[in-house]
PDB file of C-alpha atoms in Angstrom:
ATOM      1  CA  UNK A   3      -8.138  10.295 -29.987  1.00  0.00           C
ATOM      2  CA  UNK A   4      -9.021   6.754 -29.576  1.00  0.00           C
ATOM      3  CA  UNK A   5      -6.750   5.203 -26.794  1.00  0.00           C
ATOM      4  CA  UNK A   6      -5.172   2.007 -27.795  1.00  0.00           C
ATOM      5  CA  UNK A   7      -4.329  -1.225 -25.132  1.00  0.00           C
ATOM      6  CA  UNK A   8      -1.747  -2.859 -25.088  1.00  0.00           C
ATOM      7  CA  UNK A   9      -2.396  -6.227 -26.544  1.00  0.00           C
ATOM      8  CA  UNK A  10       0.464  -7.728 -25.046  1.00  0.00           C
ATOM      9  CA  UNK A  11       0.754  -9.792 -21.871  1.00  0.00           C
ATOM     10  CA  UNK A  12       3.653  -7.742 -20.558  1.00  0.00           C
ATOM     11  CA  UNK A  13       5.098  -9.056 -17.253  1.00  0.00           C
ATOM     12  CA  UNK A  14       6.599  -6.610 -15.915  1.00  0.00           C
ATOM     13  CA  UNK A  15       5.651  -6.353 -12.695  1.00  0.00           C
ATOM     14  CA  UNK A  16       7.735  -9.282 -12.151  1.00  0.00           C
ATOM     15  CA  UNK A  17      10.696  -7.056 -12.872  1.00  0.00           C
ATOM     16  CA  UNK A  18       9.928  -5.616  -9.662  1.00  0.00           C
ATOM     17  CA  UNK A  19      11.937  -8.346  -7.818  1.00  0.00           C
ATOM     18  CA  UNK A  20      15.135  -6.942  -9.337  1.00  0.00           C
ATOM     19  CA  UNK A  21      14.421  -2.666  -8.505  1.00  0.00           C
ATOM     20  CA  UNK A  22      13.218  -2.779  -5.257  1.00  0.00           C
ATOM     21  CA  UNK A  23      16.781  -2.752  -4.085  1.00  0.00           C
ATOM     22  CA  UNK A  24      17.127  -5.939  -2.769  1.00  0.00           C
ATOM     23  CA  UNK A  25      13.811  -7.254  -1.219  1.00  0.00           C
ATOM     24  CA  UNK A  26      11.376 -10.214  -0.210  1.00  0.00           C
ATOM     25  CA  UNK A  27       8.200 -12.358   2.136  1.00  0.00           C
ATOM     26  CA  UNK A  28       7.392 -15.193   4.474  1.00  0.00           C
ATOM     27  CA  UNK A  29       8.766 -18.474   2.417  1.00  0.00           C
ATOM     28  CA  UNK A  30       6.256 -21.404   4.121  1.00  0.00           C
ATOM     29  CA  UNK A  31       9.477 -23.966   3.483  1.00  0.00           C
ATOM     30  CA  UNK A  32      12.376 -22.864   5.388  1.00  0.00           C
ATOM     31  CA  UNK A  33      15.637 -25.352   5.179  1.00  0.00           C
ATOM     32  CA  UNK A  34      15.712 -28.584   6.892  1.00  0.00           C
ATOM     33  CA  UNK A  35      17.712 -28.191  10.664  1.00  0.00           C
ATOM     34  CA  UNK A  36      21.063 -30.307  10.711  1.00  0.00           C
ATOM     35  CA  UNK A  37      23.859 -30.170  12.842  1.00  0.00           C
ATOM     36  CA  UNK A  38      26.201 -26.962  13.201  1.00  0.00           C
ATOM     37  CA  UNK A  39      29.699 -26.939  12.876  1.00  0.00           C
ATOM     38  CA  UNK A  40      31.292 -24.902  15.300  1.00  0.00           C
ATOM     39  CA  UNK A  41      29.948 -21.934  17.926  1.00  0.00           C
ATOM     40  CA  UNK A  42      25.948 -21.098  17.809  1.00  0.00           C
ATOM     41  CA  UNK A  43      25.708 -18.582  15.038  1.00  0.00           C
ATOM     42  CA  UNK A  44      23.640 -16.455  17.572  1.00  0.00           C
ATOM     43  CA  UNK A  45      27.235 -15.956  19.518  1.00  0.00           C
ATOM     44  CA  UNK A  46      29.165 -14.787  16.583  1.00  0.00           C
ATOM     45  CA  UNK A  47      29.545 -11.075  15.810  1.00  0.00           C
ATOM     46  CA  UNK A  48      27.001  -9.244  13.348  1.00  0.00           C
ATOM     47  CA  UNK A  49      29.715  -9.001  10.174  1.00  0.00           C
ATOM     48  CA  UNK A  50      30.217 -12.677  10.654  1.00  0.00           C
ATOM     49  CA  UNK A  51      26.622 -13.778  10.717  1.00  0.00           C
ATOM     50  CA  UNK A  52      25.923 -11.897   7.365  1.00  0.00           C
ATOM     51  CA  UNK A  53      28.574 -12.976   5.739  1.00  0.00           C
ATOM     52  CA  UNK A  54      28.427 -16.207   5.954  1.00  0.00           C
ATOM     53  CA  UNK A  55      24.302 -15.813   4.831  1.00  0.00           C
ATOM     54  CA  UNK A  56      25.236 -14.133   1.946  1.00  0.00           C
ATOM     55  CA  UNK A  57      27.542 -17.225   1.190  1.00  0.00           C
ATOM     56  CA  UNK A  58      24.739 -19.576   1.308  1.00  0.00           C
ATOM     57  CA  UNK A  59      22.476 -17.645  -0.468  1.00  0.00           C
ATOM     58  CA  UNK A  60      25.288 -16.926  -3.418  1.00  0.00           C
ATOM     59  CA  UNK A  61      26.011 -20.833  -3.428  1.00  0.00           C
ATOM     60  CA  UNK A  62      22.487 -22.096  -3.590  1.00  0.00           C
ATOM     61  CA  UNK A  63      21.498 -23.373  -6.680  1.00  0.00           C
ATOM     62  CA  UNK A  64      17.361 -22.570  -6.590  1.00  0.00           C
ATOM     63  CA  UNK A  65      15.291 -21.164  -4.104  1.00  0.00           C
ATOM     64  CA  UNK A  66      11.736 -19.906  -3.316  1.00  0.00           C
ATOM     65  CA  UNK A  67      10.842 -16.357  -2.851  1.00  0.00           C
ATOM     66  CA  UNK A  68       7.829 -14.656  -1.624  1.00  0.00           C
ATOM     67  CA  UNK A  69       7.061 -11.340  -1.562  1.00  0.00           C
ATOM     68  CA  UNK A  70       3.459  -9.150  -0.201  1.00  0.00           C
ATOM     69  CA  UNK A  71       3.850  -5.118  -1.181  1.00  0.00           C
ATOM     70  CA  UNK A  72       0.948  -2.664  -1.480  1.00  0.00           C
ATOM     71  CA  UNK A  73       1.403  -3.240  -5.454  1.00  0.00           C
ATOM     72  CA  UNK A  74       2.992  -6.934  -5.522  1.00  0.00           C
ATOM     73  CA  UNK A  75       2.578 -10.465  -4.529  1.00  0.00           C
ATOM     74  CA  UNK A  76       5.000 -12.890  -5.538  1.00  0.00           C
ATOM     75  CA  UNK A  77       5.445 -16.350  -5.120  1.00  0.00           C
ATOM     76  CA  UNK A  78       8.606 -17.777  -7.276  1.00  0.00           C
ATOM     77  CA  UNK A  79      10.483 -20.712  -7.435  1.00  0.00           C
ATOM     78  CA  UNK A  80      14.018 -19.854  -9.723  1.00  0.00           C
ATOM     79  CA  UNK A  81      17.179 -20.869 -10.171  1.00  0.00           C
ATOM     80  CA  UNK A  82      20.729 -20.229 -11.533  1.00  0.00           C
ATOM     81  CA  UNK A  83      19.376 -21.135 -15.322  1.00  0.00           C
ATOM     82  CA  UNK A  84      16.637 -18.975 -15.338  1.00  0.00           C
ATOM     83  CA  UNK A  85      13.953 -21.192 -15.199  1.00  0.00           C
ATOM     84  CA  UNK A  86      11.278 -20.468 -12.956  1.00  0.00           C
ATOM     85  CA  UNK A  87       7.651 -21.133 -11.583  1.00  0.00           C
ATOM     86  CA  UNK A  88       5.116 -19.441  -9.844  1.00  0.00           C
ATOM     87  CA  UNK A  89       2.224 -17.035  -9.719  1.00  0.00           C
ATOM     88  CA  UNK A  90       2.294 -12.720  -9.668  1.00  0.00           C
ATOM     89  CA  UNK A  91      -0.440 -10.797  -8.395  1.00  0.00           C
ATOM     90  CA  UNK A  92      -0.675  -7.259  -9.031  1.00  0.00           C
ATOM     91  CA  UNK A  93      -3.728  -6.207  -5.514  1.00  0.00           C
ATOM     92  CA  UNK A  94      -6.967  -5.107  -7.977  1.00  0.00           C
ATOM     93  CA  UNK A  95      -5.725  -5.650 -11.253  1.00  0.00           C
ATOM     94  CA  UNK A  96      -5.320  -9.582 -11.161  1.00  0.00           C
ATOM     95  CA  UNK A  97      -2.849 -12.322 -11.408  1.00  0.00           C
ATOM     96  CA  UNK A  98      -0.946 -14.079 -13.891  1.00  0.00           C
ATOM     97  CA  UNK A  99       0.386 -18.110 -13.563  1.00  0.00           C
ATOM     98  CA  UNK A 100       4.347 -18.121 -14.788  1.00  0.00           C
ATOM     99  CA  UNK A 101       5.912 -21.099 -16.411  1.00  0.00           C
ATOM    100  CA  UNK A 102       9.578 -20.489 -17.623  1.00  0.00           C
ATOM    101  CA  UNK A 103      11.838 -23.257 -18.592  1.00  0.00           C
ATOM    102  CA  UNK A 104      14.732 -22.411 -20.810  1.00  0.00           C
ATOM    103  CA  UNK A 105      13.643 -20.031 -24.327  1.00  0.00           C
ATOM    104  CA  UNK A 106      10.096 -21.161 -23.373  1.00  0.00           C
ATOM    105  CA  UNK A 107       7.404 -19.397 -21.455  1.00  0.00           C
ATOM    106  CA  UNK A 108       3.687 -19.715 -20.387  1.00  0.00           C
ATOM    107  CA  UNK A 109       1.635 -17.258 -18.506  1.00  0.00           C
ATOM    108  CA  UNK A 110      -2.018 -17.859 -17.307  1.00  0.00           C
ATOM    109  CA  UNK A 111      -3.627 -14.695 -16.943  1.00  0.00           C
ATOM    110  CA  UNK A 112      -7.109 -14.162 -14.996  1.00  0.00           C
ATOM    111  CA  UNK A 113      -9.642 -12.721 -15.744  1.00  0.00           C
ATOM    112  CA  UNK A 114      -9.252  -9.620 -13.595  1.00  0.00           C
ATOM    113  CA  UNK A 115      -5.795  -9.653 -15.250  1.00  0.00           C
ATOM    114  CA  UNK A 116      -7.093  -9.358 -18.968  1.00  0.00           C
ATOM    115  CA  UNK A 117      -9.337  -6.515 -17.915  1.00  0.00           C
ATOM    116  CA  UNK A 118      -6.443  -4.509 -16.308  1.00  0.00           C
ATOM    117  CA  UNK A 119      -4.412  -4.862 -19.213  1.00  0.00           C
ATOM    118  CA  UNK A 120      -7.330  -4.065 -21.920  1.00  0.00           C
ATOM    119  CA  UNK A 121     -10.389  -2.644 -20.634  1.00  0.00           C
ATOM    120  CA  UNK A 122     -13.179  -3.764 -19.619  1.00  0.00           C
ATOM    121  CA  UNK A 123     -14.488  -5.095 -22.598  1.00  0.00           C
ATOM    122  CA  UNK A 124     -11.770  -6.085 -24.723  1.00  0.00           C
ATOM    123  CA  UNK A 125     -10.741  -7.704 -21.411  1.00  0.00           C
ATOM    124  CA  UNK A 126     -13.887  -9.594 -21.096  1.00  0.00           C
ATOM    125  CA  UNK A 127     -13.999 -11.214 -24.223  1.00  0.00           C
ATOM    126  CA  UNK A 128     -10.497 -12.004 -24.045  1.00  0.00           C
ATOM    127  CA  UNK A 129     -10.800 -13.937 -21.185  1.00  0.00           C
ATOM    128  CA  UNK A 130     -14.357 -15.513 -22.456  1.00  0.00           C
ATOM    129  CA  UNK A 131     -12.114 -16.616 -25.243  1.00  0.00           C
ATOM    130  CA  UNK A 132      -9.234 -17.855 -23.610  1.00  0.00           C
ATOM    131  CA  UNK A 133     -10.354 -19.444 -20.081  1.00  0.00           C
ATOM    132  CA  UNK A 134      -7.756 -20.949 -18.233  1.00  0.00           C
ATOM    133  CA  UNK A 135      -5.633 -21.192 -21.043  1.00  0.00           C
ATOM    134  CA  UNK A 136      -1.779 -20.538 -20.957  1.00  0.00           C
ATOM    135  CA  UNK A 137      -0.258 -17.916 -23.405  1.00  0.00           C
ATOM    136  CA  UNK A 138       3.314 -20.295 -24.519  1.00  0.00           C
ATOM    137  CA  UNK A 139       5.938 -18.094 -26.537  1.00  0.00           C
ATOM    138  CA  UNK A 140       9.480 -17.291 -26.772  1.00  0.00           C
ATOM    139  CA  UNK A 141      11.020 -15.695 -23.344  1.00  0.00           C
ATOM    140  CA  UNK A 142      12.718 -13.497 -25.553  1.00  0.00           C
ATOM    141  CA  UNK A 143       9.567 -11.846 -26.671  1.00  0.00           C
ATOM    142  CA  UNK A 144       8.918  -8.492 -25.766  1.00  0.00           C
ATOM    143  CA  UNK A 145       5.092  -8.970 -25.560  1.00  0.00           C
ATOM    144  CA  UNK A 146       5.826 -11.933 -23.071  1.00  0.00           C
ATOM    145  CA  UNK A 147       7.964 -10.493 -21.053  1.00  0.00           C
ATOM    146  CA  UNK A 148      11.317 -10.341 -22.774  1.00  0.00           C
ATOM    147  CA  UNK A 149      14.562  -9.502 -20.762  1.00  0.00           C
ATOM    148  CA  UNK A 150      12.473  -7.909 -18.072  1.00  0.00           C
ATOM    149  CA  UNK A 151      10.883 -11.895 -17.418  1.00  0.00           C
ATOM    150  CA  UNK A 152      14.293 -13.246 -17.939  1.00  0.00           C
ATOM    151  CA  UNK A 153      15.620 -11.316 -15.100  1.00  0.00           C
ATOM    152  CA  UNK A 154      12.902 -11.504 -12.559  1.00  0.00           C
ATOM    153  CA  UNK A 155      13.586 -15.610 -12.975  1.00  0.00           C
ATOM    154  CA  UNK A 156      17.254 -15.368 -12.674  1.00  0.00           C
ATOM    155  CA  UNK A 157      18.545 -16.562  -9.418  1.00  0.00           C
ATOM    156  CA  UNK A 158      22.000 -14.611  -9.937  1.00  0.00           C
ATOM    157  CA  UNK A 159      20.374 -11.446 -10.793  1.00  0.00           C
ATOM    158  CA  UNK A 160      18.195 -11.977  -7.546  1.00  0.00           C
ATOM    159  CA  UNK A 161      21.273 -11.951  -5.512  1.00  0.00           C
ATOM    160  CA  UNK A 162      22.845  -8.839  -6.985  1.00  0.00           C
ATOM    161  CA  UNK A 163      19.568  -6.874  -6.243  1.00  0.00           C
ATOM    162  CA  UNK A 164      19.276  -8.155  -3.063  1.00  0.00           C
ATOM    163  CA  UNK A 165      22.719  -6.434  -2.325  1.00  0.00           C
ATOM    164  CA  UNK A 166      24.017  -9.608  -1.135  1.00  0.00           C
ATOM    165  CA  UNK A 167      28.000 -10.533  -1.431  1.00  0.00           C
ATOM    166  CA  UNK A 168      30.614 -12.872  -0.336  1.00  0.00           C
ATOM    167  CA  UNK A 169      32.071 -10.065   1.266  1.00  0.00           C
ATOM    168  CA  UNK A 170      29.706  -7.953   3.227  1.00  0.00           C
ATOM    169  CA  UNK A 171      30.701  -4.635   2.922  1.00  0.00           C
ATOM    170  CA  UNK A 172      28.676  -2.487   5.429  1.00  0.00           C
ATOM    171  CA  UNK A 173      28.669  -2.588   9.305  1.00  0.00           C
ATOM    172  CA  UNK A 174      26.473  -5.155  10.369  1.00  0.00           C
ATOM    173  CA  UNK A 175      24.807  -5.206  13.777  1.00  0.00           C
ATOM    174  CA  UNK A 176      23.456  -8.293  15.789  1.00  0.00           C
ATOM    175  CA  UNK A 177      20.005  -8.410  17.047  1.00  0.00           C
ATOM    176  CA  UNK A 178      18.240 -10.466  19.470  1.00  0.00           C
ATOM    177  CA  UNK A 179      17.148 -13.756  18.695  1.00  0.00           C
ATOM    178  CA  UNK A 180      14.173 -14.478  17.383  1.00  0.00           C
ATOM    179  CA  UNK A 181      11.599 -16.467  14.536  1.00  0.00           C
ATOM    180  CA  UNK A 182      10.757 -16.737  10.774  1.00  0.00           C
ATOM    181  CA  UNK A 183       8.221 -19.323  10.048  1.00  0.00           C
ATOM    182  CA  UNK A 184       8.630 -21.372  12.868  1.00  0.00           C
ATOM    183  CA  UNK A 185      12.275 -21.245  12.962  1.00  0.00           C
ATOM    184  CA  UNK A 186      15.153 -19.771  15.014  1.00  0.00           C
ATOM    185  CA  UNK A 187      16.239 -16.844  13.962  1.00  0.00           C
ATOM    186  CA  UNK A 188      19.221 -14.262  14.343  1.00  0.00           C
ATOM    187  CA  UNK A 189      18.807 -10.653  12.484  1.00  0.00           C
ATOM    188  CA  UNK A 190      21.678  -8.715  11.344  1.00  0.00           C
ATOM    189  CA  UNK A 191      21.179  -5.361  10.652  1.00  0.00           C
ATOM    190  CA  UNK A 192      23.244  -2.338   8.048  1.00  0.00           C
ATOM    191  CA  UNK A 193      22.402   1.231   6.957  1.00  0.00           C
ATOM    192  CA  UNK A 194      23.002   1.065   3.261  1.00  0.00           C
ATOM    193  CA  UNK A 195      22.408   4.064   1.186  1.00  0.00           C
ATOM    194  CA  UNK A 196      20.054   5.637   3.594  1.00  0.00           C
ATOM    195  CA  UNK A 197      18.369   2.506   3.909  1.00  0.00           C
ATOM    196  CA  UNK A 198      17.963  -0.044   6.883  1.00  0.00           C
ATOM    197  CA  UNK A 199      18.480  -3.367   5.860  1.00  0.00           C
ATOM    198  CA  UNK A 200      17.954  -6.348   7.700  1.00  0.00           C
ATOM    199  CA  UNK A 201      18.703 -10.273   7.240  1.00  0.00           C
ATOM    200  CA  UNK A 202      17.287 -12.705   9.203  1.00  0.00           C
ATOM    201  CA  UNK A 203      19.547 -15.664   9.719  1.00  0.00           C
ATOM    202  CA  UNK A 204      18.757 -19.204  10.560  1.00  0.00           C
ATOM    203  CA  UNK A 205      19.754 -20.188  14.058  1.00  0.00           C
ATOM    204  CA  UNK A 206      18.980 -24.064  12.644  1.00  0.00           C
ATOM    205  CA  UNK A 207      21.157 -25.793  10.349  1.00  0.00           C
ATOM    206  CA  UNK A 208      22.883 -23.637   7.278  1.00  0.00           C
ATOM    207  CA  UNK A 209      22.712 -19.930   8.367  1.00  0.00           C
ATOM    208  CA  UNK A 210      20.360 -19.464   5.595  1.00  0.00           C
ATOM    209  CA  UNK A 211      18.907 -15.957   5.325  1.00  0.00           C
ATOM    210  CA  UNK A 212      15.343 -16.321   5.888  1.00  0.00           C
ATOM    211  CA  UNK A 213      14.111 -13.222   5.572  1.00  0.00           C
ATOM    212  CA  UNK A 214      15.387  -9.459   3.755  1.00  0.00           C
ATOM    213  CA  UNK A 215      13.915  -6.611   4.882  1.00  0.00           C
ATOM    214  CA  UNK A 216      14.847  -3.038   3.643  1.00  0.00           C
ATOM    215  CA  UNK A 217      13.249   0.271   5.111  1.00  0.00           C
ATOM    216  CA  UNK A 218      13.856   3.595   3.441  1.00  0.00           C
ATOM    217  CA  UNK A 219      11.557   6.224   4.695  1.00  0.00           C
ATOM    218  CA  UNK A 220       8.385   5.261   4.565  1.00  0.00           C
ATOM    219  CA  UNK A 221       8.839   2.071   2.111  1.00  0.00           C
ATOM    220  CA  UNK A 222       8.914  -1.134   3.762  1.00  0.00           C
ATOM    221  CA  UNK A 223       9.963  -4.145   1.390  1.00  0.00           C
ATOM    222  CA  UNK A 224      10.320  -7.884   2.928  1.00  0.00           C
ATOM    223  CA  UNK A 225      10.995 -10.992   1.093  1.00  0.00           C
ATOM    224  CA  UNK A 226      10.772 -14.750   2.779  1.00  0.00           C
ATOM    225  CA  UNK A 227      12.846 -17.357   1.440  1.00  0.00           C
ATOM    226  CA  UNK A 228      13.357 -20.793   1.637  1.00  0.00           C
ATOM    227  CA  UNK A 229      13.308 -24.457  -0.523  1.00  0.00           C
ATOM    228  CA  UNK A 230      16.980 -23.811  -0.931  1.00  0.00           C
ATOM    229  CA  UNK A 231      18.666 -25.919  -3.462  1.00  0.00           C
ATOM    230  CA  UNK A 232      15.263 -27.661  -4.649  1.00  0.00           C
ATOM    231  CA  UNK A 233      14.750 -27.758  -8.011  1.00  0.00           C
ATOM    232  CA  UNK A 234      12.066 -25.927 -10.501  1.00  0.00           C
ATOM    233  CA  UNK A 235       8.938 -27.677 -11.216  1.00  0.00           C
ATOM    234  CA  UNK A 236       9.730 -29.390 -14.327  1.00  0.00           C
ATOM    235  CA  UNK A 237       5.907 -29.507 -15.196  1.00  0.00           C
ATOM    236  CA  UNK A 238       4.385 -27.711 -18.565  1.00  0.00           C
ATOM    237  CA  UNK A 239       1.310 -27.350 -19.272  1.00  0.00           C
ATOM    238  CA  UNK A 240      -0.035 -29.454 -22.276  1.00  0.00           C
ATOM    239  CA  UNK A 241      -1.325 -28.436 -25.513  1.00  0.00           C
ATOM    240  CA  UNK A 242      -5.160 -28.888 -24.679  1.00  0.00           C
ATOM    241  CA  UNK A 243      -4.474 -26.013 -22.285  1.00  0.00           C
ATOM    242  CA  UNK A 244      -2.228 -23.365 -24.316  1.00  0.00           C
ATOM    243  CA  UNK A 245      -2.583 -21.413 -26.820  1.00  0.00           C
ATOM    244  CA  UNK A 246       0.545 -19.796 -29.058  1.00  0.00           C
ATOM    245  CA  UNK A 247       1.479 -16.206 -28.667  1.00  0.00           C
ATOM    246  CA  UNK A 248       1.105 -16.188 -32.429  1.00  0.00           C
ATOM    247  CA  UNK A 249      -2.864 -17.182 -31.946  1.00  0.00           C
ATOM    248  CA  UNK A 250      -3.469 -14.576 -29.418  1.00  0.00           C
ATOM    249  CA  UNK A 251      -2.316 -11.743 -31.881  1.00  0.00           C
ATOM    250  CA  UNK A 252      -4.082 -12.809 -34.774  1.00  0.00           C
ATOM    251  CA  UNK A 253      -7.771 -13.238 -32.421  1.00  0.00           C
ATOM    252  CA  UNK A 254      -6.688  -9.332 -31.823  1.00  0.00           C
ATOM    253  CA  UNK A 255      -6.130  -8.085 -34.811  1.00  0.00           C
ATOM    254  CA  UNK A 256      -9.417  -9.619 -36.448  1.00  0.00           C
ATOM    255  CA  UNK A 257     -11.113  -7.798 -33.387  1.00  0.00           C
ATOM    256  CA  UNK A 258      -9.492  -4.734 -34.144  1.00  0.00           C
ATOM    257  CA  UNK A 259     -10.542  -4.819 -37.923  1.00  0.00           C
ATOM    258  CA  UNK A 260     -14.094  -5.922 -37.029  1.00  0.00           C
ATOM    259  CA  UNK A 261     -14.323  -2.971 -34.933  1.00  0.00           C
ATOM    260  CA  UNK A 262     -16.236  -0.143 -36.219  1.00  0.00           C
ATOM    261  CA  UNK A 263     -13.927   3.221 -37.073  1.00  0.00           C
ATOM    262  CA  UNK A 264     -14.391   5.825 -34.227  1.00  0.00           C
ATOM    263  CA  UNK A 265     -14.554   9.863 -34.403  1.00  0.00           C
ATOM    264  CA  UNK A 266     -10.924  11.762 -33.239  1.00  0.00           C
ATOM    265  CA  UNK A 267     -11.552  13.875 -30.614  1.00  0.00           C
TER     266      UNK A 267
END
């Protein structure tokens, strides 16, 4: 039987920022230092230290997010709205450019991208037809994305997945000292659900958590964070490089009629 691709440019890889159980990568920005009120967070008890990261990371209003698996690569800007901007890379199969602001969406897929998601050829010729072009279309479309993109930009469902709370639950043990991109660090460390996870706190400034790690068996997940509080890019891309969802279907349904009819198998 003649196998059909998908002619839809699903993201859901980015998805992957909300299952992973609460994981991300090196952020290049961490937060400005400032001065500290009260005793060196690196002298206060484990439970202390993580609770008042998860504080900071529940109040911020945006933040950046980067995260390097065997299967991902993200780089994300979000916030509490929804919006977001940024670029997913799935290792051999391509990337894709995300604008989200609001009920609107762009993605910029590759070429390597197009060919993952419909062969070789069909992949080709997409890409020969739409270079460096950005597919715009509802978020709430299923073949952009839909509720899957939605919640991989969400800043609040971020924070559930990455387990944190304003209440720490778990037992939460201090480490020594030490550095995330430059900056002081303090890691705190639980075992939850037969899991190890692991915050790394600012020593500078806020007691931002600048890093989540979470190892369970042989899976090894760690997201960087940082530009706390800055907004989204507020930059679209303009009309002489996009091209409506509604464009992309028809170009593949005249390909699909000019193809010629093939034998079942």
């Amino acid at each position: 039987m003649r196998k059909h691709h998908r002619t839809a440019l699903l993201v859901a890889v980015c998805a992957a920022t909300t299952t992973t159980g609460g994981l991300l990568t090196p952020a290049a920005a961490a937060p400005m230092a400032t001065e500290r009120d009260g005793p060196d967070i690196a002298e206060l008890p484990g439970g202390e230290i993580a609770e008042k990261a998860s504080n900071e990371l529940n109040s911020a209003r945006s933040l950046r997010l980067k995260m390097k698996a065997p299967d991902l690569r993200l780089n994300l800007t979000l916030d509490e709205k929804a919006n977001c901007s940024g670029k997913v890379t799935v290792p051999g199969k391509g990337s894709v450019r995300l604008i989200k602001h609001g009920d609107t969406v762009w993605l910029k897929p590759d070429a390597a991208f197009w060919k993952a998601q419909l062969g070789p050829e069909e992949g080709a010729a997409a890409a020969k037809k739409f270079p460096g072009r950005y597919i715009k279309g509802s978020a709430r479309d299923d073949d952009l994305g839909g509720k899957g993109l939605a919640t991989a930009c969400d800043l609040d469902a971020f924070r559930a997945a990455s387990g944190a709370t304003r209440s720490p639950g778990p037992r939460w043990k201090r480490g020594p000292q030490g550095e995330v991109g430059g900056h002081r660090s303090v890691p705190v460390t639980s075992h939850q659900d037969k899991a190890r996870v692991t915050m790394h706190v600012s020593a500078d400034g806020k007691p931002y958590p600048l890093r989540l790690e979470r190892r369970a068996g042989g899976n090894h997940d760690e997201i960087d964070l940082g530009r706390f509080d800055r907004p989204v890019p507020r930059g679209v891309p303009d009309r002489e490089h996009t091209v409506s969802v509604e464009e992309l279907r028809r170009h593949f349904q005249h390909s699909q009629q000019d193809e010629p009819p093939s034998k079942s198998v």
